[in-house]
XYZ file of C-alpha atoms in Angstrom:
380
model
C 10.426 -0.956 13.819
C 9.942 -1.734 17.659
C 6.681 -2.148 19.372
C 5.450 -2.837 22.819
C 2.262 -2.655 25.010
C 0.911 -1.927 28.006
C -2.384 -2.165 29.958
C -3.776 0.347 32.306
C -6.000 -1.164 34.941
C -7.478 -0.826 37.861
C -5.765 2.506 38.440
C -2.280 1.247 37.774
C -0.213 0.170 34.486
C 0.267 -3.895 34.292
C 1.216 -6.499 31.738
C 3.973 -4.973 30.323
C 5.197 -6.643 26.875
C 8.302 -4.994 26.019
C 10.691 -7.564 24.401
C 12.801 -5.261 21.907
C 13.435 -2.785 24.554
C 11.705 0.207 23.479
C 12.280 3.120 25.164
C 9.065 4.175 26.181
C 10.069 8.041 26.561
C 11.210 8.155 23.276
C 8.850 6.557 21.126
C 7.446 7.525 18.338
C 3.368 6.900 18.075
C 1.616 5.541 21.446
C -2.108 4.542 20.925
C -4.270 4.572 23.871
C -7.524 3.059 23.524
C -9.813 2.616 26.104
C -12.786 3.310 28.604
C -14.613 6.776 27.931
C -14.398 7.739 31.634
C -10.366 6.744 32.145
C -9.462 8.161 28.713
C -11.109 11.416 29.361
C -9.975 11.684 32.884
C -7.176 14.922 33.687
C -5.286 12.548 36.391
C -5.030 9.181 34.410
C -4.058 11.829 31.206
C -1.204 13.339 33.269
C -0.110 9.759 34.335
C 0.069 8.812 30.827
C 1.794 12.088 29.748
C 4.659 11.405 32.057
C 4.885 7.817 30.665
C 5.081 9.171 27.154
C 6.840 12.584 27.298
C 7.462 13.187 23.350
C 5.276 10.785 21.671
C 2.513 11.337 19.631
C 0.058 10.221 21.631
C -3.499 9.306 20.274
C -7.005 8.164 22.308
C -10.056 6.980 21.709
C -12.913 6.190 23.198
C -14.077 2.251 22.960
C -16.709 0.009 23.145
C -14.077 -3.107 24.259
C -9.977 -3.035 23.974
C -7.932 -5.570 22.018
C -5.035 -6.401 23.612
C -3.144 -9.419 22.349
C -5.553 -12.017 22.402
C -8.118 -10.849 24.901
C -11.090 -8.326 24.638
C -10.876 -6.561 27.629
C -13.331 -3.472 29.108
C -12.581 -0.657 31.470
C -9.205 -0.386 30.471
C -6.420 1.370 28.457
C -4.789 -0.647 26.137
C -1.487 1.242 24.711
C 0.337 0.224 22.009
C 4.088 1.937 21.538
C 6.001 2.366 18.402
C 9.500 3.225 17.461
C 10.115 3.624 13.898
C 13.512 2.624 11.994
C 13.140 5.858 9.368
C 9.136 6.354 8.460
C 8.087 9.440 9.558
C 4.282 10.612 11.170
C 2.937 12.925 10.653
C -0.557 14.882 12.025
C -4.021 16.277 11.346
C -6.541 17.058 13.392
C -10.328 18.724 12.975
C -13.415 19.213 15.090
C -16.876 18.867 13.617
C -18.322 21.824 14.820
C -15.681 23.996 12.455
C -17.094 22.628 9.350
C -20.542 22.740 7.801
C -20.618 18.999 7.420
C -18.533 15.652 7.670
C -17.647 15.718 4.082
C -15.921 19.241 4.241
C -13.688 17.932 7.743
C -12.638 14.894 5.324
C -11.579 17.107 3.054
C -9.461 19.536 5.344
C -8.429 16.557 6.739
C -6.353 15.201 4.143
C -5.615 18.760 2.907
C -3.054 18.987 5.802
C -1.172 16.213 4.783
C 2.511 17.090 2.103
C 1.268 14.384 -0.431
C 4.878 13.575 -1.380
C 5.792 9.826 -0.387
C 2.540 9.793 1.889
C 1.879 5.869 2.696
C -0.806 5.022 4.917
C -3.337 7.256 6.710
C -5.114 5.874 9.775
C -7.771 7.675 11.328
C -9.595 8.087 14.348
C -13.416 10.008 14.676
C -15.792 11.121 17.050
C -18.220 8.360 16.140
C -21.488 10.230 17.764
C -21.707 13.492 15.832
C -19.642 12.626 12.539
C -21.030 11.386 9.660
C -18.709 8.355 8.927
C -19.600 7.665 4.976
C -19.264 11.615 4.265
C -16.372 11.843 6.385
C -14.250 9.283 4.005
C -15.753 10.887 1.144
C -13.986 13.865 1.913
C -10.656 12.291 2.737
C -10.973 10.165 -0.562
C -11.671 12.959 -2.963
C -8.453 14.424 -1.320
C -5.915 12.010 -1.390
C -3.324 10.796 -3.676
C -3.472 7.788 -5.483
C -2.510 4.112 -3.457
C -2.564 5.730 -0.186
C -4.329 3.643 2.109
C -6.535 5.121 4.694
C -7.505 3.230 7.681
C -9.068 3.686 10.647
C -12.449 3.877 12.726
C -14.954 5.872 14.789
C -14.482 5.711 18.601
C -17.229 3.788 20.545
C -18.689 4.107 24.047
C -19.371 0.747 25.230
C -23.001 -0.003 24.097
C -24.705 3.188 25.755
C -24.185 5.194 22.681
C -24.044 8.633 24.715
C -20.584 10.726 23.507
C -17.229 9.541 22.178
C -13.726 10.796 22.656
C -10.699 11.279 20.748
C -7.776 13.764 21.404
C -4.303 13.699 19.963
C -1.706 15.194 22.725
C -4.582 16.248 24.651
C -7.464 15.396 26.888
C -9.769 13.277 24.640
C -13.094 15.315 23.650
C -15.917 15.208 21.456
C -15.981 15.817 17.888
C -12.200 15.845 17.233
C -11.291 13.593 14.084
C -7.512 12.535 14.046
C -5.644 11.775 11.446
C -2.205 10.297 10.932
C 0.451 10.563 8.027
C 2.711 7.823 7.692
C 5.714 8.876 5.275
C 8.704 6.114 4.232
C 9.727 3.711 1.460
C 10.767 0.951 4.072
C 6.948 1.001 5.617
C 4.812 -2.154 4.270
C 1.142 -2.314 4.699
C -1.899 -4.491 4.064
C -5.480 -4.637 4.849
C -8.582 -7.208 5.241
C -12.106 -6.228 6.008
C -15.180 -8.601 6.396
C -18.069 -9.202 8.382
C -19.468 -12.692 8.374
C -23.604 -11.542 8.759
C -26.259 -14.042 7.213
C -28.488 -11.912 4.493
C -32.169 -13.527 4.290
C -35.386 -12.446 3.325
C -35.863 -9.820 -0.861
C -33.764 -7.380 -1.934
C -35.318 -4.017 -1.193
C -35.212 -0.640 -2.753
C -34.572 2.301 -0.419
C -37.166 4.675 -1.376
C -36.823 7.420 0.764
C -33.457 8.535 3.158
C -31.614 11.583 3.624
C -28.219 10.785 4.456
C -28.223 8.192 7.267
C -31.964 8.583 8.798
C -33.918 6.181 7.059
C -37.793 6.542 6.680
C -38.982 4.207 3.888
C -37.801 0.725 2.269
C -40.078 -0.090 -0.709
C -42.465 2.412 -0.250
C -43.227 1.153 3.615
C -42.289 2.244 6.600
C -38.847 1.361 7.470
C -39.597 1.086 11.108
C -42.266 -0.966 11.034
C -40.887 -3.108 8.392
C -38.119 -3.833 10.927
C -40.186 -4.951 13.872
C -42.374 -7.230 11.572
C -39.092 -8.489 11.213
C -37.302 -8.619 14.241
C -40.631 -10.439 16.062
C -39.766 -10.424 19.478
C -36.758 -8.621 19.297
C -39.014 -5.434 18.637
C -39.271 -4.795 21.909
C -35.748 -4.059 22.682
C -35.194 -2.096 20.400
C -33.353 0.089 19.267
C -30.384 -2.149 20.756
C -31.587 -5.741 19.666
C -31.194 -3.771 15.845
C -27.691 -4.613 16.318
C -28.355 -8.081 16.125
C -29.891 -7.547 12.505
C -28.249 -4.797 10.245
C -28.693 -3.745 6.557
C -26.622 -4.993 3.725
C -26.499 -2.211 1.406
C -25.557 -2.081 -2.404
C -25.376 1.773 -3.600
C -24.315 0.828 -7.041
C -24.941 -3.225 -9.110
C -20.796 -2.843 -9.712
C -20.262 -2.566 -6.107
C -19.630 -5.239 -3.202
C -22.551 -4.680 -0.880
C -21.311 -2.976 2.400
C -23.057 -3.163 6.330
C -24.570 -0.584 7.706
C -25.960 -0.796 11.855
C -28.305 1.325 13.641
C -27.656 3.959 15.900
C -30.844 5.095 17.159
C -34.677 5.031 16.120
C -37.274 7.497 15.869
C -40.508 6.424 17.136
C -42.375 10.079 16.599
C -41.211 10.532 12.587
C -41.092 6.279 12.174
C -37.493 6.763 11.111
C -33.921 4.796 11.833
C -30.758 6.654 12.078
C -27.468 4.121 10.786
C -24.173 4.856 11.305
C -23.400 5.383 7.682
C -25.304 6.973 4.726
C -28.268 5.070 3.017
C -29.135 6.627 -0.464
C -32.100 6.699 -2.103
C -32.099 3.945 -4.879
C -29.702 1.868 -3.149
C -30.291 -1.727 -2.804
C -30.801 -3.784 0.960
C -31.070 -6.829 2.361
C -31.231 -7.748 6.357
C -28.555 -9.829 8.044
C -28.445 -11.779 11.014
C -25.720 -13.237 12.830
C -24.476 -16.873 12.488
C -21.218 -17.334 15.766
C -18.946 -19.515 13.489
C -19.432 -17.261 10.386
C -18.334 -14.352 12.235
C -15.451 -15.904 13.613
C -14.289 -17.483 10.431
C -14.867 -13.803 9.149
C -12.484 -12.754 11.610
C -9.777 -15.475 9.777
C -10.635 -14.026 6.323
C -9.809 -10.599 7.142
C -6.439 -11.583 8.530
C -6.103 -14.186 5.328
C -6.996 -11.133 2.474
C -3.700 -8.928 4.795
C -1.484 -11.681 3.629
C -2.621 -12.103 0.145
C -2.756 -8.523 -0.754
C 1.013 -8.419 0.551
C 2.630 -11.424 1.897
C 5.320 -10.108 4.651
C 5.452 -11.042 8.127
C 3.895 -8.221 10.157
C 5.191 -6.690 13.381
C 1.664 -5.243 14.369
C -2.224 -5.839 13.124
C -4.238 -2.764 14.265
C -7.702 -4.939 14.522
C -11.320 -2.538 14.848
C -14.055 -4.672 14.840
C -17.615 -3.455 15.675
C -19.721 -2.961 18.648
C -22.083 -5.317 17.452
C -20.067 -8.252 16.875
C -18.901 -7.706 20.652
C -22.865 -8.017 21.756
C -23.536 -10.869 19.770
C -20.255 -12.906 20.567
C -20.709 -12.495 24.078
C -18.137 -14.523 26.049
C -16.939 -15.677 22.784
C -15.450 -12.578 21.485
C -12.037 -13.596 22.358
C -12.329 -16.253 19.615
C -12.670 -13.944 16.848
C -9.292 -12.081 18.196
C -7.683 -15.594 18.637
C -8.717 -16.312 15.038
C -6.602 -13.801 13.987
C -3.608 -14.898 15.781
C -3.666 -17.778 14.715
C -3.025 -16.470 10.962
C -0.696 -14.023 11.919
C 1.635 -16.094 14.333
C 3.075 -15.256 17.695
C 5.381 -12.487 16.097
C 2.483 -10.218 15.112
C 1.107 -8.357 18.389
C -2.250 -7.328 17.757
C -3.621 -3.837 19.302
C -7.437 -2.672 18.746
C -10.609 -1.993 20.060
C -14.376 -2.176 19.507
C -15.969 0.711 17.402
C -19.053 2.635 16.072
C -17.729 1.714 12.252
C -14.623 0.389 10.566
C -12.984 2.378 7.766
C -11.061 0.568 5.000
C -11.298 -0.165 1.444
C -13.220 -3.162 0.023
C -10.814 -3.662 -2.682
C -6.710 -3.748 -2.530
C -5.531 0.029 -1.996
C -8.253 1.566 -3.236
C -10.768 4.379 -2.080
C -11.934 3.540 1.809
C -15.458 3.255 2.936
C -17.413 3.086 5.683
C -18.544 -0.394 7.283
C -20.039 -1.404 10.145
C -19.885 -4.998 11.737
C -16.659 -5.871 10.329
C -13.519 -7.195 12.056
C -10.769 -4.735 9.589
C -7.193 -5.325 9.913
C -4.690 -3.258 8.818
C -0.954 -5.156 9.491
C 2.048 -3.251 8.969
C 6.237 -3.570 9.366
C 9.300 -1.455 8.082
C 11.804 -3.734 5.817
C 15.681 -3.260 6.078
């Protein structure tokens, strides 16, 4: 396994990091992730097509690129990979040919041979798909111990449209998916977020899928500027600054879920993941060091779960992490580094939600606020 990078700035390619050689017009997998207007524009797309002739060749939309260590914006950070013997595969849907996000899961996976089928990683639309249904689809149509990965494509913090495309100009509502098929592929994974819960544990009294209108029998919206004081008036973008812990079952480790948008005619707030009725919630807030030694624990629970040197970490962290970091947010990709080592480049950007499982190998969910890793390597 070979990879390499490359950054696409100011209208020209730069900081090339290249040190096995790969042949860039033979490579395998390139991921491009980047700026909505550069990834979605025809000349920068025909550039890049030239660059990477026969690759499959994956972008997304982003609210912030990882590349290395820094968190950069308005750019296209590419990551290229040659593989020794695993094999990729492809599947891709758009939202608007299925009745919901839990029926594109499905069809999602469906196009995927099952035999010797690794590791899944997957890129949404994260504007008009349904994150939690969409892994609920791809879960009740996978095989055992594969791992799916992945997150939904961000646009800065405007939250207008997203863009994904796989060998093609990046649009909305295309979901891509990608099979990864070999014996000598190893992978891991880490997940967490870091937030601060305070305040009861609430009941979730009445939702339908991810709009949210009562907590407790109250209003949820007013509930949430009681709470957020002075933040209310920003709103709904300081709401990224405090988001929900959610248990849907007592077995279950409680997951994050952030706001999208609120409501102020129907006193509802729309979350970037499903909220059921029943379900148990606290609110977070952020504490800087906690979600930097967050960060650290993701990367920590990659090596314990499988304890190999990795050639890449594919880092998504969350939107809102970016916003509250500020000019810190490099720390919290340095953090990783530093548990990896200098042989593990890391690639990544800055999403609308993080998909992974919260225990080893097992079913993926939706989260929001996390920094998830997923490392990986081929073995001789």
């Amino acid at each position: 396994m070979k990879v390499a990078s490359i950054l696409f700035r100011n209208g020209s390619f730069e900081q090339e990091k290249n040190e096995e050689n790969l042949n860039f017009t033979d490579a395998d997998l390139v991921l491009g992730f980047g700026a909505r207007e550069l990834v979605s524009d025809e000349v920068i797309y025909e550039r890049i097509k030239e660059m990477f002739p026969v690759s499959k060749l994956v972008l997304c939309s982003s609210s912030g690129e990882i590349n290395g260590t820094e968190v950069l914006d308005d750019t296209i950070s590419f990551t290229i990979i040659q593989f020794s013997s695993t094999i990729i595969k492809s599947s891709e849907v758009n939202i608007s040919d299925f009745p919901n996000s839990f029926e594109a899961g499905k069809t999602l996976m469906q196009n995927f041979e099952p035999d010797n089928l690794k590791f899944v990683f997957v890129i949404s639309d994260g504007g008009l798909v349904n994150g939690s249904e969409l892994v609920k689809g791809m879960n009740i149509s996978k095989t055992k111990n594969v791992l799916i990965m992945g997150g939904l494509a961000g646009d800065a913090a405007r939250f207008e449209k997203t863009v994904v495309g796989l060998n093609q100009l990046p649009s909305q509502g295309q979901i891509v998916a990608l099979g990864f098929y070999g014996d000598k592929l190893v992978l891991s994974h880490g997940s967490l977020g870091g937030w601060e819960s305070f305040g009861l544990e609430r009941t979730v009294t009445k939702s339908k899928e991810n709009v949210l209108s009562e907590i407790d029998d109250k209003n949820v919206l007013e509930l949430y500027k009681n709470y957020l004081g002075k933040y209310a008036e920003e709103l709904p973008g300081s709401a990224l600054l405090f988001p929900l812990s959610i248990k849907i079952d007592d077995s279950e480790e409680p997951i994050v879920r952030t706001i999208l948008s609120i409501d102020e005619n129907n006193h509802t707030m729309t979350f970037a993941g499903d909220i059921p009725e029943g379900s148990k919630v606290r609110f977070m807030k952020a504490n800087f060091d906690r979600l930097i030694d967050a960060a650290s624990g993701a990367a920590d629970a990659c090596l314990e779960i499988n304890s190999f040197t990795p050639k890449l970490a594919l880092l998504i962290s969350c939107v809102g992490r970016k916003l509250i970091l500020g000019n810190r947010i490099d720390e919290e990709v340095e953090a990783v580094s530093e548990i990896f080592g200098a042989q593990t480049m890391l690639t990544g950007f800055y999403s609308y939600g993080e998909i992974s499982p919260v225990k080893p190998f097992a079913d993926c969910v939706l989260h929001n606020q996390t920094m998830t890793i997923t490392s990986l390597n081929e073995m001789d």
